[in-house]
Short mmCIF file of C-alpha atoms in Angstrom, two decimals:
data_model
loop_
_atom_site.label_atom_id
_atom_site.label_comp_id
_atom_site.label_asym_id
_atom_site.label_seq_id
_atom_site.Cartn_x
_atom_site.Cartn_y
_atom_site.Cartn_z
CA MET J 10 20.28 22.31 15.84
CA ARG J 11 23.05 24.88 16.26
CA PRO J 12 21.79 26.73 19.38
CA ASP J 13 24.89 28.96 19.10
CA LEU J 14 23.10 30.79 16.28
CA TYR J 15 20.55 32.01 18.84
CA ARG J 16 23.11 33.68 21.11
CA ARG J 17 22.43 37.25 22.16
CA ALA J 18 24.77 40.18 21.63
CA ASP J 19 26.40 39.55 25.03
CA GLY J 20 27.08 35.91 24.12
CA SER J 21 24.39 34.43 26.39
CA LEU J 22 21.71 32.03 25.24
CA PRO J 23 17.99 32.85 25.52
CA PRO J 24 15.88 30.58 27.76
CA GLN J 25 14.62 28.66 24.74
CA MET J 26 14.48 28.51 20.96
CA VAL J 27 11.52 27.63 18.75
CA LEU J 28 11.79 25.52 15.59
CA HIS J 29 9.24 24.51 13.00
CA LEU J 30 10.17 21.07 11.66
CA PRO J 31 8.79 18.33 9.42
CA ASN J 32 8.48 15.15 11.46
CA GLU J 33 9.06 12.91 8.45
CA MET J 34 12.62 14.19 8.14
CA MET J 35 13.23 14.00 11.87
CA ALA J 36 12.08 10.38 11.89
CA ALA J 37 14.17 9.46 8.85
CA GLN J 38 17.26 11.08 10.37
CA VAL J 39 17.09 8.97 13.53
CA GLU J 40 15.94 5.91 11.56
CA LYS J 41 12.63 5.70 13.43
CA ASN J 42 9.04 6.13 12.32
CA VAL J 43 6.89 9.14 13.16
CA SER J 44 4.93 7.14 15.75
CA THR J 45 8.12 6.57 17.73
CA LEU J 46 8.84 10.31 17.76
CA ARG J 47 5.35 10.88 19.15
CA LEU J 48 6.07 8.43 21.96
CA TRP J 49 9.32 10.22 22.86
CA THR J 50 7.78 13.71 22.85
CA PRO J 51 5.68 13.52 26.06
CA LEU J 52 8.64 12.10 27.98
CA LEU J 53 10.76 15.14 27.07
CA GLU J 54 7.84 17.49 27.71
CA GLU J 55 7.38 16.08 31.20
CA LEU J 56 11.00 16.94 31.95
CA GLY J 57 10.47 20.47 30.61
CA TYR J 58 13.10 20.08 27.89
CA ILE J 59 10.65 20.70 25.04
CA ASP J 60 7.12 21.81 24.31
CA ALA J 61 5.80 20.39 21.04
CA ARG J 62 2.55 21.09 19.24
CA PRO J 63 1.25 20.45 15.74
CA HIS J 64 1.07 23.63 13.69
CA TYR J 65 -2.12 24.30 11.76
CA THR J 66 -2.54 26.21 8.54
CA THR J 67 -4.70 25.98 5.42
CA MET J 68 -4.18 24.76 1.87
CA THR J 69 -6.16 24.75 -1.36
CA THR J 70 -7.69 21.50 -2.58
CA PRO J 71 -7.85 20.59 -6.28
CA GLY J 72 -11.48 21.73 -6.10
CA GLY J 73 -10.42 25.20 -4.94
CA GLN J 74 -11.53 24.97 -1.31
CA ARG J 75 -9.40 26.10 1.62
CA ILE J 76 -9.11 23.34 4.22
CA PRO J 77 -7.23 22.98 7.54
CA VAL J 78 -4.08 20.89 7.59
CA ILE J 79 -1.15 20.25 9.89
CA ASP J 80 1.99 21.54 8.18
CA GLY J 81 4.61 20.41 10.68
CA THR J 82 5.49 20.50 14.35
CA LEU J 83 6.59 23.45 16.47
CA TYR J 84 9.20 22.68 19.11
CA ALA J 85 10.14 25.02 21.95
CA ILE J 86 13.53 23.72 23.15
CA CYS J 87 15.02 24.63 26.52
CA LEU J 88 18.49 26.23 26.34
CA GLN J 89 19.02 27.25 29.97
CA PRO J 90 18.95 25.12 33.15
CA GLY J 91 15.80 25.56 35.17
CA HIS J 92 13.73 26.90 32.29
CA LYS J 93 10.64 24.96 31.20
CA ALA J 94 10.12 25.11 27.45
CA LYS J 95 6.80 26.68 26.47
CA LEU J 96 5.30 27.65 23.12
CA THR J 97 3.54 31.02 23.03
CA TYR J 98 0.41 32.13 21.23
CA GLN J 99 2.61 34.09 18.81
CA ASP J 100 4.64 30.96 18.02
CA LEU J 101 1.55 28.91 17.29
CA SER J 102 -0.40 31.55 15.36
CA ALA J 103 2.48 32.54 13.05
CA GLN J 104 2.51 31.24 9.47
CA TYR J 105 5.77 29.55 8.51
CA ARG J 106 5.20 28.38 4.95
CA ASN J 107 2.89 28.75 1.98
CA LEU J 108 1.78 25.17 1.40
CA ASP J 109 0.32 25.80 -2.03
CA GLU J 110 3.59 27.29 -3.30
CA ASP J 111 5.67 24.59 -1.58
CA ARG J 112 3.73 21.77 -3.17
CA LEU J 113 3.80 23.44 -6.60
CA ALA J 114 7.59 23.82 -6.37
CA GLY J 115 8.10 20.31 -4.97
CA ARG J 116 9.53 21.58 -1.68
CA THR J 117 8.32 18.67 0.43
CA ALA J 118 9.81 16.44 3.09
CA TYR J 119 8.52 13.46 1.15
CA ARG J 120 10.80 14.34 -1.76
CA VAL J 121 13.75 14.92 0.56
CA VAL J 122 13.31 11.47 2.09
CA GLN J 123 12.91 9.95 -1.39
CA ARG J 124 16.13 11.58 -2.52
CA ALA J 125 17.95 10.38 0.58
CA GLU J 126 16.75 6.81 -0.05
CA LYS J 127 18.08 6.94 -3.60
CA LEU J 128 21.44 8.20 -2.35
CA GLY J 129 21.55 5.35 0.15
CA GLN J 130 20.71 2.79 -2.53
CA GLN J 131 23.35 4.23 -4.83
CA GLU J 132 25.96 4.15 -2.06
CA THR J 133 25.14 0.53 -1.24
CA ALA J 134 25.32 -0.49 -4.89
CA ASN J 135 28.70 1.22 -5.28
CA ALA J 136 30.01 -0.50 -2.17
CA GLU J 137 28.85 -3.90 -3.37
CA ASN J 138 30.39 -3.34 -6.77
CA ALA J 139 33.69 -2.49 -5.12
CA ASN J 140 33.37 -5.63 -2.96
CA ARG J 141 33.40 -3.60 0.25
CA VAL J 142 31.32 -3.98 3.40
CA LEU J 143 29.67 -0.63 3.89
CA ASP J 144 28.56 -0.92 7.50
CA GLY J 145 31.64 -2.51 9.01
CA GLU J 146 33.68 0.65 9.46
CA LYS J 147 30.66 2.83 10.11
CA ASN J 148 29.59 0.83 13.14
CA MET J 149 33.01 0.64 14.78
CA ARG J 150 33.22 2.32 18.18
CA GLY J 151 34.38 5.91 17.76
CA SER J 152 33.87 5.94 13.99
CA THR J 153 32.60 9.26 12.62
CA ALA J 154 31.85 8.02 9.11
CA SER J 155 28.27 8.61 7.91
CA PRO J 156 26.43 7.09 4.96
CA MET J 157 25.40 9.48 2.20
CA LYS J 158 21.74 9.07 3.16
CA ALA J 159 22.27 10.12 6.79
CA GLN J 160 24.63 12.94 5.77
CA TYR J 161 22.12 14.33 3.30
CA LEU J 162 19.21 14.15 5.74
CA ARG J 163 21.26 15.78 8.50
CA GLU J 164 22.26 18.71 6.29
CA GLN J 165 18.72 19.21 5.00
CA LEU J 166 17.20 19.07 8.47
CA LYS J 167 19.83 21.44 9.85
CA ALA J 168 19.17 23.93 7.07
CA TRP J 169 15.44 23.83 7.75
CA ALA J 170 15.87 24.23 11.50
CA VAL J 171 18.31 27.13 11.48
CA THR J 172 16.76 28.97 8.53
CA PRO J 173 12.99 28.89 9.04
CA GLY J 174 11.13 29.81 5.89
CA GLN J 175 14.07 29.23 3.56
CA VAL J 176 12.98 28.19 0.07
CA GLN J 177 16.14 27.02 -1.69
CA ASP J 178 15.87 23.28 -1.11
CA PRO J 179 12.80 21.02 -0.86
CA LEU J 180 12.45 21.06 2.90
CA PHE J 181 8.78 21.03 3.72
CA ALA J 182 6.51 18.28 4.94
CA ASP J 183 3.71 17.21 2.64
CA PRO J 184 0.50 18.40 4.33
CA ARG J 185 -1.63 15.47 5.44
CA ILE J 186 -5.37 15.94 5.62
CA PHE J 187 -6.34 14.17 8.82
CA SER J 188 -9.27 11.79 8.97
CA PRO J 189 -11.74 12.49 11.81
CA ASP J 190 -10.09 9.81 13.98
CA GLU J 191 -6.62 11.26 13.43
CA LEU J 192 -7.79 14.83 13.96
CA GLU J 193 -9.51 13.84 17.21
CA GLU J 194 -6.21 12.37 18.39
CA ALA J 195 -4.28 15.54 17.46
CA VAL J 196 -6.59 18.16 19.03
CA ARG J 197 -5.84 18.17 22.76
CA THR J 198 -5.74 21.72 24.15
CA VAL J 199 -7.85 24.86 24.21
CA GLN J 200 -5.26 26.48 21.96
CA ASP J 201 -5.60 23.63 19.47
CA VAL J 202 -9.34 24.33 19.29
CA ILE J 203 -8.75 28.07 18.85
CA TYR J 204 -6.46 27.51 15.89
CA LEU J 205 -8.96 25.19 14.19
CA LEU J 206 -12.07 27.32 14.71
CA PRO J 207 -11.71 29.09 11.31
CA ALA J 208 -11.89 25.67 9.70
CA VAL J 209 -15.53 25.37 10.83
CA ALA J 210 -16.47 28.09 8.34
CA GLU J 211 -14.16 26.74 5.62
CA SER J 212 -14.93 23.02 5.88
CA GLU J 213 -17.21 21.15 3.50
CA ALA J 214 -20.82 21.01 4.64
CA ASN J 215 -20.81 17.22 4.99
CA LYS J 216 -17.73 17.35 7.24
CA ARG J 217 -18.68 20.29 9.45
CA ALA J 218 -20.68 18.33 12.02
CA ALA J 219 -17.81 15.91 12.61
CA LEU J 220 -15.37 18.82 13.02
CA VAL J 221 -17.66 20.61 15.50
CA GLY J 222 -18.03 17.39 17.47
CA ILE J 223 -14.26 16.92 17.64
CA LEU J 224 -13.67 20.52 18.76
CA GLY J 225 -16.48 20.45 21.33
CA THR J 226 -15.21 17.19 22.80
CA ALA J 227 -11.64 18.50 22.90
CA LEU J 228 -12.81 21.61 24.79
CA ALA J 229 -14.70 19.52 27.31
CA HIS J 230 -11.66 17.32 27.95
CA ALA J 231 -9.18 20.23 28.06
CA LEU J 232 -11.35 22.16 30.54
CA ASP J 233 -12.07 19.05 32.65
CA ASP J 234 -15.76 19.63 32.00
CA ASP J 235 -16.90 16.50 30.15
CA HIS J 236 -20.54 16.81 31.24
CA SER J 237 -20.76 20.09 29.25
CA GLN J 238 -19.53 18.56 25.99
CA ARG J 239 -22.86 19.11 24.20
CA TRP J 240 -22.94 22.73 25.33
CA TYR J 241 -19.47 23.38 23.88
CA CYS J 242 -20.60 21.89 20.56
CA LYS J 243 -23.67 24.15 20.65
CA ALA J 244 -21.47 27.18 21.37
CA ILE J 245 -19.38 26.41 18.29
CA TRP J 246 -22.50 25.97 16.15
CA ASN J 247 -23.84 29.29 17.42
CA ALA J 248 -20.54 30.96 16.59
CA TRP J 249 -20.64 29.49 13.09
CA ASN J 250 -24.23 30.71 12.57
CA ALA J 251 -23.15 34.18 13.66
CA GLU J 252 -20.27 33.97 11.18
CA VAL J 253 -22.70 33.09 8.37
CA GLU J 254 -24.75 36.15 9.31
CA GLY J 255 -21.64 38.33 9.13
CA ARG J 256 -21.26 38.91 12.87
CA GLY J 257 -17.79 37.37 13.37
CA GLY J 258 -18.96 34.72 15.80
CA LEU J 259 -15.96 32.42 15.47
CA GLN J 260 -13.58 35.29 16.18
CA VAL J 261 -15.54 36.24 19.28
CA LEU J 262 -15.53 32.65 20.51
CA ALA J 263 -11.79 32.32 19.84
CA ALA J 264 -11.08 35.50 21.83
CA GLN J 265 -13.17 34.36 24.79
CA LEU J 266 -11.60 30.90 24.74
CA ALA J 267 -8.13 32.46 24.79
CA ARG J 268 -9.16 34.62 27.75
CA LEU J 269 -10.65 31.61 29.54
CA ASP J 270 -7.51 29.56 28.95
CA VAL J 271 -5.34 32.27 30.50
CA ASP J 272 -7.70 32.64 33.47
CA ARG J 273 -7.83 28.94 34.26
CA HIS J 274 -4.03 28.72 34.31
CA GLU J 275 -3.73 31.79 36.54
CA TRP J 276 -6.54 30.79 38.90
CA GLY J 277 -5.53 27.15 39.13
CA SER J 278 -8.98 25.70 38.42
CA LEU J 279 -12.45 26.65 37.27
CA LYS J 280 -15.42 24.79 38.69
CA ARG J 281 -17.86 25.89 35.98
CA PRO J 282 -15.92 26.93 32.88
CA ALA J 283 -18.92 26.52 30.60
CA ALA J 284 -21.00 28.90 32.73
CA LEU J 285 -18.22 31.50 32.75
CA LEU J 286 -17.71 31.19 29.00
CA ASN J 287 -21.46 31.49 28.40
CA ALA J 288 -21.66 34.68 30.48
CA ARG J 289 -18.74 36.23 28.64
CA LEU J 290 -20.14 35.30 25.22
CA ARG J 291 -23.45 36.92 26.12
CA ALA J 292 -21.64 40.08 27.19
CA ALA J 293 -19.33 40.20 24.15
#
């Protein structure tokens, strides 16, 4: 994705670069489905070449409610030998697009892929009409020819990657509202929970309990403290009740979770993370 554009004034590359990308376009470009990309990601993460996380934001439903959605994937990509790619809190908390405006303007990855498919169909039809075999030359060893579909996708994806936030072409993934099962699969880390905590206050009443259960379970797994899963759920409910009463409970919980996450990485392990978090919440 043109790492040369990230060079410093002295010509050197930084340790890593961070890109916000729509997975639908990435998958279409390499002619794989999104599930395949998800299988590849942990292999590259284990090697330290990338660090990938879903990016969360909010959008407005037709009924006027603000709900949490995943608007794409953030990739930290290693540029220097020996460096392990790592996304920062600033990377994950930044807002990269306005989903409501993108959808209104039709700037979606779905439309890009649709347009690419039409170009591919048109190219195939033209080739058949001219009695030519389209793939024969393309697949020859050393051939650099590219179908219109692949060319178009490559240019669109490159533009998105090197110009984050650009709004000229439709280059944004349609937000997908995850079902509880899908959301449970996506929320894996303490940071993931932190970014979704505001959604507890914004979610519909009939969906709040499921969301709290998912976040509490994710915390228990991430902190290797499964026997405290019910306590984590209770802590989130208490934070939400404080929020309803105007005391900023979710913000306080998010701050203490961020502090706990830093501590557990610096200390190596925490034997009783729930007890430590409880003490800090009482003192906050």
